Short mmCIF file of C-alpha atoms in Angstrom, two decimals:
data_model
loop_
_atom_site.label_atom_id
_atom_site.label_comp_id
_atom_site.label_asym_id
_atom_site.label_seq_id
_atom_site.Cartn_x
_atom_site.Cartn_y
_atom_site.Cartn_z
CA MET A 1 -27.57 -25.18 0.37
CA VAL A 2 -25.03 -24.51 -2.36
CA GLU A 3 -25.75 -21.46 -4.52
CA LEU A 4 -24.05 -20.19 -7.67
CA VAL A 5 -23.51 -16.54 -6.78
CA THR A 6 -21.93 -15.30 -10.01
CA GLY A 7 -24.53 -16.79 -12.28
CA HIS A 8 -28.00 -15.99 -13.66
CA ALA A 9 -30.75 -17.37 -11.44
CA GLY A 10 -33.78 -15.70 -13.05
CA LYS A 11 -34.21 -13.51 -9.97
CA ALA A 12 -32.23 -11.15 -7.74
CA HIS A 13 -30.22 -13.39 -5.44
CA ALA A 14 -26.63 -12.10 -4.94
CA THR A 15 -26.28 -10.41 -1.55
CA ALA A 16 -23.92 -7.89 0.03
CA GLU A 17 -23.06 -10.56 2.60
CA GLN A 18 -21.80 -12.84 -0.18
CA ALA A 19 -19.75 -10.03 -1.71
CA ALA A 20 -18.24 -9.26 1.70
CA GLY A 21 -17.37 -12.91 2.19
CA LEU A 22 -15.59 -12.99 -1.16
CA ASN A 23 -13.64 -9.79 -0.35
CA ALA A 24 -12.61 -11.13 3.05
CA GLY A 25 -11.54 -14.44 1.55
CA ILE A 26 -9.33 -12.74 -1.04
CA LEU A 27 -8.01 -9.76 0.96
CA GLY A 28 -7.97 -11.34 4.41
CA LEU A 29 -9.77 -10.58 7.66
CA ASP A 30 -7.76 -7.45 8.48
CA ASP A 31 -8.97 -3.93 7.65
CA TYR A 32 -7.24 -1.97 4.91
CA VAL A 33 -7.23 1.41 3.22
CA LEU A 34 -6.78 0.91 -0.54
CA ASN A 35 -3.97 2.62 -2.42
CA VAL A 36 -6.15 5.07 -4.38
CA HIS A 37 -7.39 8.68 -4.08
CA ASP A 38 -6.22 10.55 -0.92
CA LYS A 39 -6.07 7.39 1.22
CA PHE A 40 -8.18 9.20 3.87
CA LYS A 41 -5.48 11.84 4.41
CA ILE A 42 -6.17 13.92 7.52
CA THR A 43 -5.80 17.69 7.84
CA VAL A 44 -6.08 19.53 11.16
CA VAL A 45 -8.21 22.61 10.43
CA SER A 46 -8.58 24.08 13.92
CA ALA A 47 -8.54 23.18 17.62
CA ASN A 48 -11.77 21.23 17.17
CA LYS A 49 -12.02 20.30 13.49
CA VAL A 50 -10.23 17.94 11.13
CA THR A 51 -10.84 17.06 7.48
CA ILE A 52 -10.60 13.51 6.18
CA GLY A 53 -9.80 13.19 2.49
CA THR A 54 -11.18 10.86 -0.14
CA GLY A 55 -10.46 7.17 -0.14
CA GLU A 56 -11.56 3.57 -0.37
CA LEU A 57 -11.30 0.97 2.38
CA VAL A 58 -12.26 -2.62 3.06
CA MET A 59 -13.29 -3.51 6.61
CA GLN A 60 -14.14 -7.12 7.36
CA GLY A 61 -14.91 -7.60 3.68
CA ARG A 62 -17.14 -4.50 3.48
CA HIS A 63 -16.09 -1.99 0.83
CA VAL A 64 -16.54 1.62 1.94
CA SER A 65 -16.01 4.61 -0.38
CA GLN A 66 -15.57 8.30 0.44
CA GLY A 67 -15.87 10.36 -2.71
CA THR A 68 -15.52 13.83 -1.19
CA PRO A 69 -13.58 15.13 1.85
CA GLU A 70 -15.48 15.23 5.13
CA ASP A 71 -15.13 17.55 8.13
CA LEU A 72 -15.29 16.03 11.62
CA ILE A 73 -15.67 17.87 14.90
CA VAL A 74 -13.37 17.00 17.79
CA THR A 75 -14.70 17.91 21.24
CA ASN A 76 -12.59 20.69 22.75
CA GLY A 77 -9.88 19.63 25.18
CA SER A 78 -9.55 20.88 28.76
CA GLN A 79 -6.70 22.91 30.25
CA GLY A 80 -4.29 20.73 32.23
CA GLN A 81 -5.67 17.45 30.89
CA LYS A 82 -4.75 15.06 28.10
CA ARG A 83 -7.01 12.88 25.98
CA ASN A 84 -6.86 10.42 23.11
CA ASP A 85 -9.71 10.45 20.60
CA LEU A 86 -10.02 7.95 17.77
CA ILE A 87 -11.38 8.57 14.30
CA VAL A 88 -13.00 5.39 13.04
CA CYS A 89 -15.05 4.13 10.16
CA ARG A 90 -18.11 2.62 11.84
CA TYR A 91 -20.16 -0.16 10.27
CA ALA A 92 -23.70 -0.57 11.64
CA LYS A 93 -26.58 -2.90 10.92
CA GLY A 94 -29.91 -1.41 11.95
CA SER A 95 -33.53 -2.37 11.77
CA GLN A 96 -34.60 -4.58 8.86
CA SER A 97 -30.88 -5.42 8.47
CA VAL A 98 -30.16 -2.09 6.76
CA GLU A 99 -26.38 -1.58 6.78
CA SER A 100 -24.43 1.68 6.77
CA ALA A 101 -20.96 3.12 7.32
CA LYS A 102 -19.82 6.53 8.50
CA LEU A 103 -16.79 8.31 9.96
CA VAL A 104 -17.06 8.87 13.71
CA VAL A 105 -14.91 10.57 16.36
CA VAL A 106 -14.81 8.36 19.45
CA ARG A 107 -14.00 10.52 22.47
CA GLY A 108 -11.45 9.33 25.01
CA THR A 109 -11.35 9.97 28.76
CA PRO A 110 -9.51 13.11 29.94
CA THR A 111 -6.71 12.55 32.45
CA THR A 112 -3.82 14.37 34.06
CA GLY A 113 -1.67 11.28 33.51
CA THR A 114 -1.04 9.21 30.41
CA PRO A 115 -4.18 9.02 28.23
CA THR A 116 -5.44 5.74 26.81
CA ASP A 117 -7.48 5.06 23.68
CA PRO A 118 -11.24 4.69 24.05
CA ALA A 119 -12.85 1.28 23.64
CA LEU A 120 -14.12 0.34 20.18
CA ASN A 121 -16.61 -2.14 18.77
CA THR A 122 -14.57 -5.12 17.65
CA THR A 123 -17.04 -7.92 16.87
CA SER A 124 -16.81 -8.49 13.12
CA PRO A 125 -19.99 -8.41 11.06
CA LEU A 126 -18.71 -11.68 9.61
CA ASP A 127 -19.24 -13.09 13.11
CA GLY A 128 -22.65 -11.50 13.59
CA GLY A 129 -21.55 -8.12 14.97
CA THR A 130 -24.00 -5.29 14.32
CA THR A 131 -21.52 -2.48 15.05
CA TYR A 132 -17.86 -2.56 14.10
CA ASP A 133 -15.18 0.14 14.23
CA MET A 134 -12.12 0.34 11.98
CA PRO A 135 -9.65 2.80 13.56
CA LEU A 136 -8.14 5.33 11.17
CA TYR A 137 -6.40 7.92 13.37
CA ARG A 138 -5.50 8.65 16.97
CA ILE A 139 -6.00 12.32 17.82
CA PRO A 140 -3.91 13.29 20.86
CA LEU A 141 -5.07 16.34 22.80
CA ASP A 142 -2.89 18.16 25.33
CA GLY A 143 -5.00 20.81 26.98
CA ILE A 144 -6.87 22.59 24.20
CA THR A 145 -4.22 21.75 21.59
CA ILE A 146 -4.63 19.00 18.99
CA GLY A 147 -1.37 17.13 18.48
CA THR A 148 -0.16 15.39 15.36
CA PRO A 149 -2.67 12.70 14.26
CA VAL A 150 -1.30 9.15 14.31
CA PRO A 151 -2.36 6.85 11.43
CA LEU A 152 -3.64 3.47 12.65
CA PHE A 153 -4.45 1.77 9.34
CA ASN A 154 -2.51 -0.28 6.82
CA VAL A 155 -2.55 0.54 3.11
CA LEU A 156 -3.16 -2.55 1.01
CA ARG A 157 -0.76 -2.65 -1.91
CA PRO A 158 -2.20 -3.59 -5.33
CA MET A 159 -1.63 -6.91 -7.06
CA SER A 160 0.75 -5.20 -9.50
CA ASP A 161 3.17 -4.69 -6.59
CA VAL A 162 2.95 -8.37 -5.73
CA TRP A 163 3.70 -9.24 -9.36
CA ASP A 164 6.71 -6.92 -9.39
CA SER A 165 8.00 -8.52 -6.17
CA LEU A 166 7.95 -11.96 -7.83
CA THR A 167 9.22 -11.02 -11.28
CA GLN A 168 12.93 -11.27 -12.04
CA THR A 169 14.60 -8.90 -14.47
CA GLU A 170 17.05 -10.04 -17.10
CA VAL A 171 20.76 -9.75 -16.33
CA LEU A 172 21.95 -6.23 -17.13
CA THR A 173 25.44 -4.74 -17.38
CA LEU A 174 25.32 -1.87 -14.90
CA ILE A 175 28.98 -0.79 -14.97
CA ASN A 176 31.28 -1.41 -17.95
CA SER A 177 34.92 -0.37 -17.61
CA THR A 178 38.26 -1.22 -19.15
CA TYR A 179 38.97 -2.82 -15.77
CA GLY A 180 35.89 -5.05 -15.70
CA THR A 181 32.12 -5.20 -15.36
CA VAL A 182 29.39 -5.16 -12.74
CA LYS A 183 26.28 -7.04 -13.84
CA GLY A 184 23.05 -7.48 -11.95
CA TYR A 185 19.47 -8.69 -11.81
CA ARG A 186 16.53 -7.86 -9.53
CA ARG A 187 13.67 -9.85 -8.09
CA GLY A 188 11.33 -7.29 -6.56
CA SER A 189 13.37 -5.30 -4.04
CA LEU A 190 16.24 -7.84 -3.90
CA VAL A 191 19.32 -6.99 -5.98
CA THR A 192 22.13 -9.40 -6.89
CA LEU A 193 25.37 -8.04 -8.39
CA ARG A 194 28.20 -9.98 -10.00
CA ILE A 195 31.58 -8.19 -9.99
CA ASP A 196 34.23 -9.36 -12.50
CA TRP A 197 37.30 -7.13 -12.25
CA LYS A 198 40.39 -7.66 -14.40
CA SER A 199 42.98 -6.25 -12.03
CA SER A 200 43.38 -5.09 -8.45
CA ALA A 201 45.10 -2.07 -6.97
CA SER A 202 48.41 -3.09 -5.42
CA GLY A 203 49.53 -1.94 -2.00
CA SER A 204 48.34 -3.08 1.39
CA TRP A 205 45.79 -0.30 1.87
CA ASN A 206 45.16 1.06 -1.62
CA THR A 207 41.68 1.59 -3.01
CA GLY A 208 39.93 1.25 -6.34
CA ASN A 209 36.76 2.53 -7.98
CA PHE A 210 34.29 0.37 -9.91
CA GLY A 211 31.95 3.15 -11.07
CA THR A 212 28.39 4.27 -10.26
CA LEU A 213 25.21 2.18 -10.23
CA PRO A 214 22.03 3.49 -11.91
CA GLU A 215 19.69 5.18 -9.44
CA SER A 216 17.09 2.40 -9.28
CA TRP A 217 19.79 -0.10 -8.21
CA ARG A 218 21.18 1.84 -5.26
CA PRO A 219 20.75 0.62 -1.65
CA PRO A 220 19.07 2.86 0.95
CA MET A 221 22.30 3.09 2.98
CA ASP A 222 26.03 2.43 2.54
CA LEU A 223 26.80 -1.33 2.48
CA ASN A 224 30.09 -3.21 2.94
CA PHE A 225 31.01 -6.73 1.82
CA SER A 226 34.17 -8.76 2.50
CA TYR A 227 36.22 -10.35 -0.25
CA GLY A 228 38.85 -12.97 0.60
CA GLY A 229 41.42 -13.94 -1.99
CA ARG A 230 43.21 -17.26 -2.36
CA ASP A 231 45.63 -18.28 0.43
CA GLY A 232 44.58 -15.26 2.46
CA ALA A 233 45.91 -12.73 -0.05
CA ASN A 234 43.93 -9.89 -1.63
CA GLN A 235 41.65 -9.19 1.36
CA LYS A 236 39.25 -6.39 0.40
CA ILE A 237 36.17 -4.53 1.53
CA ILE A 238 33.65 -3.98 -1.27
CA ASN A 239 31.60 -0.81 -0.73
CA VAL A 240 28.19 -0.32 -2.36
CA ASN A 241 27.09 3.16 -1.36
CA ALA A 242 23.69 4.83 -1.19
CA ASN A 243 24.79 7.42 -3.78
CA GLY A 244 25.50 4.58 -6.23
CA THR A 245 29.30 4.65 -6.10
CA MET A 246 31.06 1.29 -5.82
CA THR A 247 34.61 1.10 -4.48
CA TYR A 248 36.98 -1.39 -2.89
CA ALA A 249 39.67 -1.01 -0.24
CA ASN A 250 42.59 -3.37 0.36
CA GLN A 251 42.82 -4.61 3.93
CA GLY A 252 46.55 -4.85 4.56
CA GLY A 253 48.91 -7.78 4.15
CA THR A 254 49.86 -9.15 0.77
CA GLN A 255 48.03 -7.48 -2.07
CA GLY A 256 48.51 -8.47 -5.70
CA THR A 257 47.20 -7.06 -8.95
CA ASN A 258 45.37 -10.21 -10.05
CA ALA A 259 41.80 -10.26 -11.30
CA PHE A 260 39.06 -10.87 -8.76
CA GLY A 261 35.32 -11.39 -8.69
CA MET A 262 32.44 -11.90 -6.28
CA THR A 263 28.67 -11.78 -5.91
CA VAL A 264 26.81 -9.52 -3.49
CA SER A 265 23.08 -9.24 -2.72
CA TYR A 266 21.06 -6.61 -0.87
CA ALA A 267 17.53 -5.28 -0.51
CA LEU A 268 16.52 -1.89 -1.87
#
């Protein structure tokens, strides 16, 4: 039977199951930590205690909130043995269909070899599961020592990030010199630059300097692009460096002083 969920029916009728279905339909069937608060940041307090910070998550459409940090006890390790424990957010549906969520440490099996993760409950409540575990961290133990926790969750980026990734900036002049200009535009993390240079350094192996890009336009590592002039002359390497400097280097052979231009693109 069709039902208008977001509408007045003269009685209480909207259910948590319907809200979960809407969340899952919009966000997807994966489990996510939301990009707010402490994002469930973990702190190792001692050999058998960790603290999980505040955060919000969505697991199989169910929204779970942790408003204050929570301490969890990790069972002590054993000398000469290794173990993997998992910290999970556990959904449970009990008697009279009462639902709950809590953070749980799932203990692994000690071994002298390579430890494996313990089994979790993986049947989604959307498919009728009454217990479901969303893994947050792997806690490796070597003897009695807790190793560095390994995050196992994805952080769901907000819609504003999606908007930024689709929005194109206007064309801006990033470098303006008596020798020419470097203009550019961005669409999300993709940068496109147009170089229009009025003259070129002569000499088979001479170099030239365009200038420095603003910080938000700089690539994460040094990049190199090839420029080929007409009839094989004016062969150059265009360098766009992580510190923002842009240079070019002639690549031997015949090199003139004519103007040149090209377009380069890269991801930030």
